[in-house]
mmCIF file of C-alpha atoms in Angstrom:
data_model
loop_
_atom_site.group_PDB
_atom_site.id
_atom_site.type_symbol
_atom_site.label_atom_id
_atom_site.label_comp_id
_atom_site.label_asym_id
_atom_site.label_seq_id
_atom_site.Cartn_x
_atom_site.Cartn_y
_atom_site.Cartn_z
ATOM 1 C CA UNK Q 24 -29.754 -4.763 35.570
ATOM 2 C CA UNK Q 25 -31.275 -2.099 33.313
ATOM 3 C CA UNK Q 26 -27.374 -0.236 33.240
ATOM 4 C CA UNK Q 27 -25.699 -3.705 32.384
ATOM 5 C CA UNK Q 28 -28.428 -4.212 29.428
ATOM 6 C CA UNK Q 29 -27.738 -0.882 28.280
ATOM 7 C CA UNK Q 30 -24.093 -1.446 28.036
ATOM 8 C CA UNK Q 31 -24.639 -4.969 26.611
ATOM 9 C CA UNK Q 32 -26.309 -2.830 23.505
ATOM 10 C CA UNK Q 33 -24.026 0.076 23.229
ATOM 11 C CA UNK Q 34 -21.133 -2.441 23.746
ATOM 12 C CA UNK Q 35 -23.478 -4.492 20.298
ATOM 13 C CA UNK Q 36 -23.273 -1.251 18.372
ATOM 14 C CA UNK Q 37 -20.112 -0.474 18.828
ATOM 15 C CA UNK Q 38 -18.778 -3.893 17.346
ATOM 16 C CA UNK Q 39 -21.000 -3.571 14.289
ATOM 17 C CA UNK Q 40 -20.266 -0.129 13.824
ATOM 18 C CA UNK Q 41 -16.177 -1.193 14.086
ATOM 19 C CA UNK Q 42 -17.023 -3.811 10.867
ATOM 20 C CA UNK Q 43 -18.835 -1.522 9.251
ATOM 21 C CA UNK Q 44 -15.861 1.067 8.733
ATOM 22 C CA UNK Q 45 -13.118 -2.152 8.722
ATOM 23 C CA UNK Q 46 -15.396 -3.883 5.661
ATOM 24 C CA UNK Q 47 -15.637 -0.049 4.097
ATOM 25 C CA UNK Q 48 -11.987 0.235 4.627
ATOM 26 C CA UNK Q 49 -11.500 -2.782 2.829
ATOM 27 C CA UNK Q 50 -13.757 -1.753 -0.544
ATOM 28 C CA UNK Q 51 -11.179 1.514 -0.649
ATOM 29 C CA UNK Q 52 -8.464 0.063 -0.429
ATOM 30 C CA UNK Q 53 -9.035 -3.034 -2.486
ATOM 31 C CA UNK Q 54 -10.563 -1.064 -5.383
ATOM 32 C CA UNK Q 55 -7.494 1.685 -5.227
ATOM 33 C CA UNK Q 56 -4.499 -0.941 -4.879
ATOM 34 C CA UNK Q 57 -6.292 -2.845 -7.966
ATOM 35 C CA UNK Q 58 -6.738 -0.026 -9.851
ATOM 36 C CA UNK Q 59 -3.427 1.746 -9.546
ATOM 37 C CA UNK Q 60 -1.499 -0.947 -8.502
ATOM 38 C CA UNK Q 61 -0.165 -0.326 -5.238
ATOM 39 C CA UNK Q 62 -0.860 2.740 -2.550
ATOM 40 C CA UNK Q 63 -3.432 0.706 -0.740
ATOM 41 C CA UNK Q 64 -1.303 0.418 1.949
ATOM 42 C CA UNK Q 65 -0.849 3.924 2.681
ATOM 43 C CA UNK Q 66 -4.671 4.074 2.733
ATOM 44 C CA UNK Q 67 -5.631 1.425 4.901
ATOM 45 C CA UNK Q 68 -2.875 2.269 7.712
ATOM 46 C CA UNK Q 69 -4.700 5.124 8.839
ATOM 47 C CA UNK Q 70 -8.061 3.785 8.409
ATOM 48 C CA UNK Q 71 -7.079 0.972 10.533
ATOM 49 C CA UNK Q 72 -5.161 3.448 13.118
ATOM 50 C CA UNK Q 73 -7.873 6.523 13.319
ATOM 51 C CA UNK Q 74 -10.922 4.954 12.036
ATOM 52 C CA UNK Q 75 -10.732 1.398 13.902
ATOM 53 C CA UNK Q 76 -8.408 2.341 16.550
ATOM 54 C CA UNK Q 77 -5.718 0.147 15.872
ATOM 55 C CA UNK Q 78 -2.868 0.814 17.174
ATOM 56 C CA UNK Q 79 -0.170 2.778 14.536
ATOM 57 C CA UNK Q 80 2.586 -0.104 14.850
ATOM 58 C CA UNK Q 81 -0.438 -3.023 14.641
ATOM 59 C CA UNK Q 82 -1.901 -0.961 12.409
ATOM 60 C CA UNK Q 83 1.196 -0.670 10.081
ATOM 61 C CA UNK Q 84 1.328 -4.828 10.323
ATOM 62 C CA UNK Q 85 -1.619 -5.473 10.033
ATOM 63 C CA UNK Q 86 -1.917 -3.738 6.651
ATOM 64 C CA UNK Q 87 0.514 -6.169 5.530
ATOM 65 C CA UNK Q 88 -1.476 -8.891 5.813
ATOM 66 C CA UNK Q 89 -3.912 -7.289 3.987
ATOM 67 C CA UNK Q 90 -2.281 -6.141 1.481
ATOM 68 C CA UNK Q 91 -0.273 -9.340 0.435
ATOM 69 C CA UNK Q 92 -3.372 -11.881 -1.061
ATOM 70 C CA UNK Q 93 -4.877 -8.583 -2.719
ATOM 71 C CA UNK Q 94 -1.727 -7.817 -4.403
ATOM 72 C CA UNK Q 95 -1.330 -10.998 -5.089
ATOM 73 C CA UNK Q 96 -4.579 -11.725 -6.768
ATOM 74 C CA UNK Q 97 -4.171 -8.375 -8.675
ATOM 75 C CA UNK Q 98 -0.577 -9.370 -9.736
ATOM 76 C CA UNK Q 99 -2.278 -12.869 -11.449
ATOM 77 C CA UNK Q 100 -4.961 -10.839 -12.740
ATOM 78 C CA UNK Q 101 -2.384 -8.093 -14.200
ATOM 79 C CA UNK Q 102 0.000 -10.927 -15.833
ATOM 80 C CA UNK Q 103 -3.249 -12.649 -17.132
ATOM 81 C CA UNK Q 104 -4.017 -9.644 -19.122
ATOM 82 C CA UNK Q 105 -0.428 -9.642 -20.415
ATOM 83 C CA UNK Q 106 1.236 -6.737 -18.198
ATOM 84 C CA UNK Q 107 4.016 -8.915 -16.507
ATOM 85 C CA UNK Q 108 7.645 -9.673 -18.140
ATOM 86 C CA UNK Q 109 9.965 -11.469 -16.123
ATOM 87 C CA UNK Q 110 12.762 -10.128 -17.756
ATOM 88 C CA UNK Q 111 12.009 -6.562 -15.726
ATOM 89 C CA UNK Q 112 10.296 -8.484 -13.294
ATOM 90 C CA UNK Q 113 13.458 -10.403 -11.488
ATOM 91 C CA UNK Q 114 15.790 -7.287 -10.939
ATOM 92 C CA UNK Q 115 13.061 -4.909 -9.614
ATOM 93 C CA UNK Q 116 11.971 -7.752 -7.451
ATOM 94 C CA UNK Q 117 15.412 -8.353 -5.943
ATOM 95 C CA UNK Q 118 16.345 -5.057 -5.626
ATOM 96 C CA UNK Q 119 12.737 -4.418 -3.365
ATOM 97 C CA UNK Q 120 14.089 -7.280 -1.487
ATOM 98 C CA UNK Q 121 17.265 -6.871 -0.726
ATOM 99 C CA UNK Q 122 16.757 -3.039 -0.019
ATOM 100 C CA UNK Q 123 13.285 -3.364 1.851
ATOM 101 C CA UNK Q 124 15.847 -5.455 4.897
ATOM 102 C CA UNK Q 125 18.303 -2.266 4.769
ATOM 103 C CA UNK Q 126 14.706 0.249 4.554
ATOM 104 C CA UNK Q 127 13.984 -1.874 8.009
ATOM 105 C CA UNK Q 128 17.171 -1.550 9.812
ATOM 106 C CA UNK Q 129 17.892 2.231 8.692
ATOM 107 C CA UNK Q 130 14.387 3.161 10.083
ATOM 108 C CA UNK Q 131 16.300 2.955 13.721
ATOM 109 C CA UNK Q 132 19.126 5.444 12.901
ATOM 110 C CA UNK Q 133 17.638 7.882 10.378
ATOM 111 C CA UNK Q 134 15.663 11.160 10.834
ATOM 112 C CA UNK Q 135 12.343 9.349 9.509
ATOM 113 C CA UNK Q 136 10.008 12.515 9.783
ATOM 114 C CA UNK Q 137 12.826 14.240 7.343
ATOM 115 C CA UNK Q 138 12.653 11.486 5.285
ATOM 116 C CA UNK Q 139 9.155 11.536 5.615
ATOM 117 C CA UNK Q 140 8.598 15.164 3.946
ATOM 118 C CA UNK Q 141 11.185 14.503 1.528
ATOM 119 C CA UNK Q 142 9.194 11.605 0.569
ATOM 120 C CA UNK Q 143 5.937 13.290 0.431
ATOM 121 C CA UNK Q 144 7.726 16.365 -1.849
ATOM 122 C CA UNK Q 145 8.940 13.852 -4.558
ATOM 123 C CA UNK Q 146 5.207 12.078 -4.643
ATOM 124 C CA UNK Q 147 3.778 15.421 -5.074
ATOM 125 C CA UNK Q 148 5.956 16.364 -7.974
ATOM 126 C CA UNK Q 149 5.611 12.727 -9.686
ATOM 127 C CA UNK Q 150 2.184 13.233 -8.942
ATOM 128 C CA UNK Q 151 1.957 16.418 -10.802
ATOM 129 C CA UNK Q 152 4.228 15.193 -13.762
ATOM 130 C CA UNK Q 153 2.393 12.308 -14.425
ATOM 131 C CA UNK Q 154 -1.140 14.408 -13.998
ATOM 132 C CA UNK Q 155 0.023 17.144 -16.239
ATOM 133 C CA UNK Q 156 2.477 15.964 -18.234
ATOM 134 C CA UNK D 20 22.466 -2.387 -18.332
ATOM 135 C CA UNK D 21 18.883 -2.220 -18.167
ATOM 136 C CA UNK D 22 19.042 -5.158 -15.758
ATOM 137 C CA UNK D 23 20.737 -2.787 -13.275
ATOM 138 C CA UNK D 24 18.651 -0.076 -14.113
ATOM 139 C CA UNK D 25 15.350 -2.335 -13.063
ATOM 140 C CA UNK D 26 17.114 -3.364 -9.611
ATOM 141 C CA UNK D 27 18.032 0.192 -8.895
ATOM 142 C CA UNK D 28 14.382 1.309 -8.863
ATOM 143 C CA UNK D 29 13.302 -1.767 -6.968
ATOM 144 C CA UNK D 30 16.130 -1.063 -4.418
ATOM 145 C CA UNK D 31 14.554 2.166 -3.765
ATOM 146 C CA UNK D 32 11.160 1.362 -3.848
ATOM 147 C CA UNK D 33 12.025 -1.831 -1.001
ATOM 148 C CA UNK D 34 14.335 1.290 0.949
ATOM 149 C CA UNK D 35 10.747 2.890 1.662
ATOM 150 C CA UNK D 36 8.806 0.192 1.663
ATOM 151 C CA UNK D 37 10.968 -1.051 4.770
ATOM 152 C CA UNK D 38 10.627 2.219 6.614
ATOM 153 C CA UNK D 39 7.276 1.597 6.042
ATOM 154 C CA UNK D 40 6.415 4.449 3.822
ATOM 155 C CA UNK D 41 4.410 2.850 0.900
ATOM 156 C CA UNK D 42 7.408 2.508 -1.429
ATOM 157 C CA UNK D 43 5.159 1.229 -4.287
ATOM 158 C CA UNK D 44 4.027 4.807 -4.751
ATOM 159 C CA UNK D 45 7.558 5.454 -5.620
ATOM 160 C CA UNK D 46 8.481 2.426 -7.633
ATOM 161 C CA UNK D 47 5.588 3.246 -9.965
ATOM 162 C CA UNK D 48 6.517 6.489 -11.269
ATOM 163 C CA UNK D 49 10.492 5.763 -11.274
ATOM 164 C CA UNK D 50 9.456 2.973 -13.618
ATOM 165 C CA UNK D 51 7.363 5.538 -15.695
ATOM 166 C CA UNK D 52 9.225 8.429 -15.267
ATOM 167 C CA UNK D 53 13.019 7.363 -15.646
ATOM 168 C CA UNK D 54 12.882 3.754 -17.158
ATOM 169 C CA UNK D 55 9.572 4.399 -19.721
ATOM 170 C CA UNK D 56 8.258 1.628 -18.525
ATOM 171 C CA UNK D 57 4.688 1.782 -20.075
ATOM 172 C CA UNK D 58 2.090 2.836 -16.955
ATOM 173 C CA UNK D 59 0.227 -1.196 -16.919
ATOM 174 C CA UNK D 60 3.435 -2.662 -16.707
ATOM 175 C CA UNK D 61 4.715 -0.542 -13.944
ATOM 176 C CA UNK D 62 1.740 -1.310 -11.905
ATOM 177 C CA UNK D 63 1.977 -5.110 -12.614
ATOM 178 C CA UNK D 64 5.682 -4.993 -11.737
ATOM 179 C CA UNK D 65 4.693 -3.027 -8.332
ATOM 180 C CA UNK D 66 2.259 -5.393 -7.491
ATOM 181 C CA UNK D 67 4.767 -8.469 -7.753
ATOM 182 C CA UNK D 68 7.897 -7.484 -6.898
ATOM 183 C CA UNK D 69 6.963 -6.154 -3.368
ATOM 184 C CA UNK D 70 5.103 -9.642 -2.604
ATOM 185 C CA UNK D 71 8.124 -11.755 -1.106
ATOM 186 C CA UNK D 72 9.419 -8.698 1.334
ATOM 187 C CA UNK D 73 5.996 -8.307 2.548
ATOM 188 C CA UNK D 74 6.073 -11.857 3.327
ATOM 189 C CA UNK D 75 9.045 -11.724 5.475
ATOM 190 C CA UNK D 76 8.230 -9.046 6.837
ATOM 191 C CA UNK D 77 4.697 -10.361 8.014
ATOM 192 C CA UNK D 78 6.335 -13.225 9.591
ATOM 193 C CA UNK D 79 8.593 -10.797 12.032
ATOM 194 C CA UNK D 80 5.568 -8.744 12.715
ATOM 195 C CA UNK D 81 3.295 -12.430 13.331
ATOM 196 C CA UNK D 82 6.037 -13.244 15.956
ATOM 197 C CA UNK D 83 5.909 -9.946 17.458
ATOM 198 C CA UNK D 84 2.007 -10.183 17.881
ATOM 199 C CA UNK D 85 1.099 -7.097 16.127
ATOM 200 C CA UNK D 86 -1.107 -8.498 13.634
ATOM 201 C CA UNK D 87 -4.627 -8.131 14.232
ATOM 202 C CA UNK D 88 -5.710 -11.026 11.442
ATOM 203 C CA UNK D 89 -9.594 -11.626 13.303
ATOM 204 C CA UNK D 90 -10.096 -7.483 12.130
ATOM 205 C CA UNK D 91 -8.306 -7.760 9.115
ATOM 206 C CA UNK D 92 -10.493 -10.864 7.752
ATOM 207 C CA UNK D 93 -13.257 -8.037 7.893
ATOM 208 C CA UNK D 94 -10.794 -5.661 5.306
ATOM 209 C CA UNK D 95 -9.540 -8.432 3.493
ATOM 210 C CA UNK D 96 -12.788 -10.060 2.278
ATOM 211 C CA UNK D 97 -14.286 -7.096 0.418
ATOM 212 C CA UNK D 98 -10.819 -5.682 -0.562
ATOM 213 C CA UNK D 99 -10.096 -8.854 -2.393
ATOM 214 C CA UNK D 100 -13.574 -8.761 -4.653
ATOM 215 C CA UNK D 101 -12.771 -4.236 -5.194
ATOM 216 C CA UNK D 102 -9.984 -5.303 -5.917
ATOM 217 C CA UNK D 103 -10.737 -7.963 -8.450
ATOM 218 C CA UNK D 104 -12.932 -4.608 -9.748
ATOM 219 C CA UNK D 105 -10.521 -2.017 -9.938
ATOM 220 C CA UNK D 106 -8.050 -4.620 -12.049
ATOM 221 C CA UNK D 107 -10.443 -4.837 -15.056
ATOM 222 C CA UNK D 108 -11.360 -1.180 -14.565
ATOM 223 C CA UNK D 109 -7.691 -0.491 -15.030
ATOM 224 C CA UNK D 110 -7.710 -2.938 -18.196
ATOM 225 C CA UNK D 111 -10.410 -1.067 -19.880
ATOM 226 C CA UNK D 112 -8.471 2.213 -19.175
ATOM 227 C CA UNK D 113 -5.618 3.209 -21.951
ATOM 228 C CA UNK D 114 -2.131 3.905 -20.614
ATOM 229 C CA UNK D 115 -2.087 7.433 -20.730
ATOM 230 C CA UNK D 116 -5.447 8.194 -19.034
ATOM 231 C CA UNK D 117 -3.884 5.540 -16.243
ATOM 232 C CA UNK D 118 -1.501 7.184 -15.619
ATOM 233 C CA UNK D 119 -2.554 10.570 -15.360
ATOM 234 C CA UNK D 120 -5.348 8.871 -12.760
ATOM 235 C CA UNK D 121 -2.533 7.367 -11.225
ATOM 236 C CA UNK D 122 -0.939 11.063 -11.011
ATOM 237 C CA UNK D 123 -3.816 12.555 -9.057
ATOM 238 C CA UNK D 124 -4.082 9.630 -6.385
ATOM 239 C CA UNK D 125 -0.441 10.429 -6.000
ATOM 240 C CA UNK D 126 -0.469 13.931 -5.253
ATOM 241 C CA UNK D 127 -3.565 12.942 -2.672
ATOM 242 C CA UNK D 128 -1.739 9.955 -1.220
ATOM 243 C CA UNK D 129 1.332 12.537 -1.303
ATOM 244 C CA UNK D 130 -1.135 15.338 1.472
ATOM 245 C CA UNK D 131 -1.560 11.881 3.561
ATOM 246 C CA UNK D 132 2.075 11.740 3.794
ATOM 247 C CA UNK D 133 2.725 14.942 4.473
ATOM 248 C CA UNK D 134 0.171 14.562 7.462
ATOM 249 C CA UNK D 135 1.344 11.871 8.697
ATOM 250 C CA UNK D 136 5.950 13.364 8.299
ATOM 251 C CA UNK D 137 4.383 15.773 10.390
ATOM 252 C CA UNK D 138 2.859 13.890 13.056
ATOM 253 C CA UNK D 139 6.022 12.105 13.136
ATOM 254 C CA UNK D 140 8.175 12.601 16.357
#
């Protein structure tokens, strides 16, 4: 009785703890992707994965859903202010949609972790261009 | 020509962002870097163009069952009133502060990555 009560708490805890860090998660990365546009994805994956102990694949999908309405509000709110030309706007949106189907089925039959690093190199030196330069 | 120029980026920005790898991160500075593409703009642009893949692509992972939308309501709610934040606080800010901001989140979003290529089988 006393060992089931306990567990009943601890069990409480836990789940209030767990929306604690997910509703923290979700200041981070709603505050980063508006102010920068984009990258809140790469935050909240492994928030979700080591901090709520998702899963990495669930964890991956479900950071699309969250991602989608807050881009998506920030988009409106972007265009409102006058940052959004369609004339740019229609190629670079095709060209992230017809590519992000061949990103998909590549992921099977490349080396990912070498793509991976390569990845990380050429954010580190865009980083450091745009920072410095 | 600039037409092509535009889809090029956003073809390798959605390459990334279909492995998974935050291509946005990418698409911002190849817009700023290569194109000019003043820093707001390249932001808004990221923030639109990667909106219809992501819906496909939450569809295939909905039918797969990996979305876990009762704990993402929990993320969702506050990162939709941030973000609401960080847009104006990106409004007030002028283009070149942006995107030297925008620089520094890249090169710390850029150590995640490397954490994570690593970790990588």
């Amino acid at each position: 009785m006393k060992n089931t009560l306990l567990r009943s708490i601890g069990e409480k805890e836990r789940q209030i703890s767990e929306k604690c860090v997910l509703v923290c998660a979700g200041i981070v990365t709603g505050l980063a992707n508006g102010l920068f546009g984009g990258g809140g994805g790469m935050l909240v994956v492994p928030m979700l994965a080591f901090l709520a102990g998702m899963p990495v694949k669930n964890a991956h999908a479900t950071a699309i859903l969250i991602i989608l309405p807050v881009s998506a509000l920030s988009g409106i709110i972007y265009a409102a202010f006058g940052n959004f030309t369609l004339s740019a706007g229609i190629p670079v949106t095709a060209g992230v949609l017809a590519c992000g189907v061949l990103g998909a089925l590549l992921l099977k039959k490349l080396p990912v972790k070498w793509i991976s690093v390569i990845f990380a190199a050429a954010m580190l030196a865009a980083g450091g261009k745009m920072l410095f330069f | 020509m600039e037409f092509l120029y535009f889809a090029l980026a956003g073809a390798a920005g959605g390459v990334l962002g279909g492995m998974g790898m935050g291509g946005g991160t990418i698409l911002i500075p190849l817009l700023g870097i290569f194109l000019n593409v003043a820093q707001h703009q390249a932001q808004a642009l990221n923030l639109i163009a990667f909106l219809p893949m992501a819906v496909v692509a939450l569809v295939i992972h909905f039918k797969n069952g990996l979305v876990e939308w009762k704990k993402a309501i929990f993320v969702i709610v506050p990162a939709l009133l941030f973000a609401v934040l960080g847009c104006f606080a990106a409004e007030k800010t002028g283009g070149d502060a942006l995107r030297r901001i925008f620089g520094g989140f890249l090169i710390a979003l850029s150590a995640f990555q490397f954490i994570s290529a690593l970790k990588t089988e």
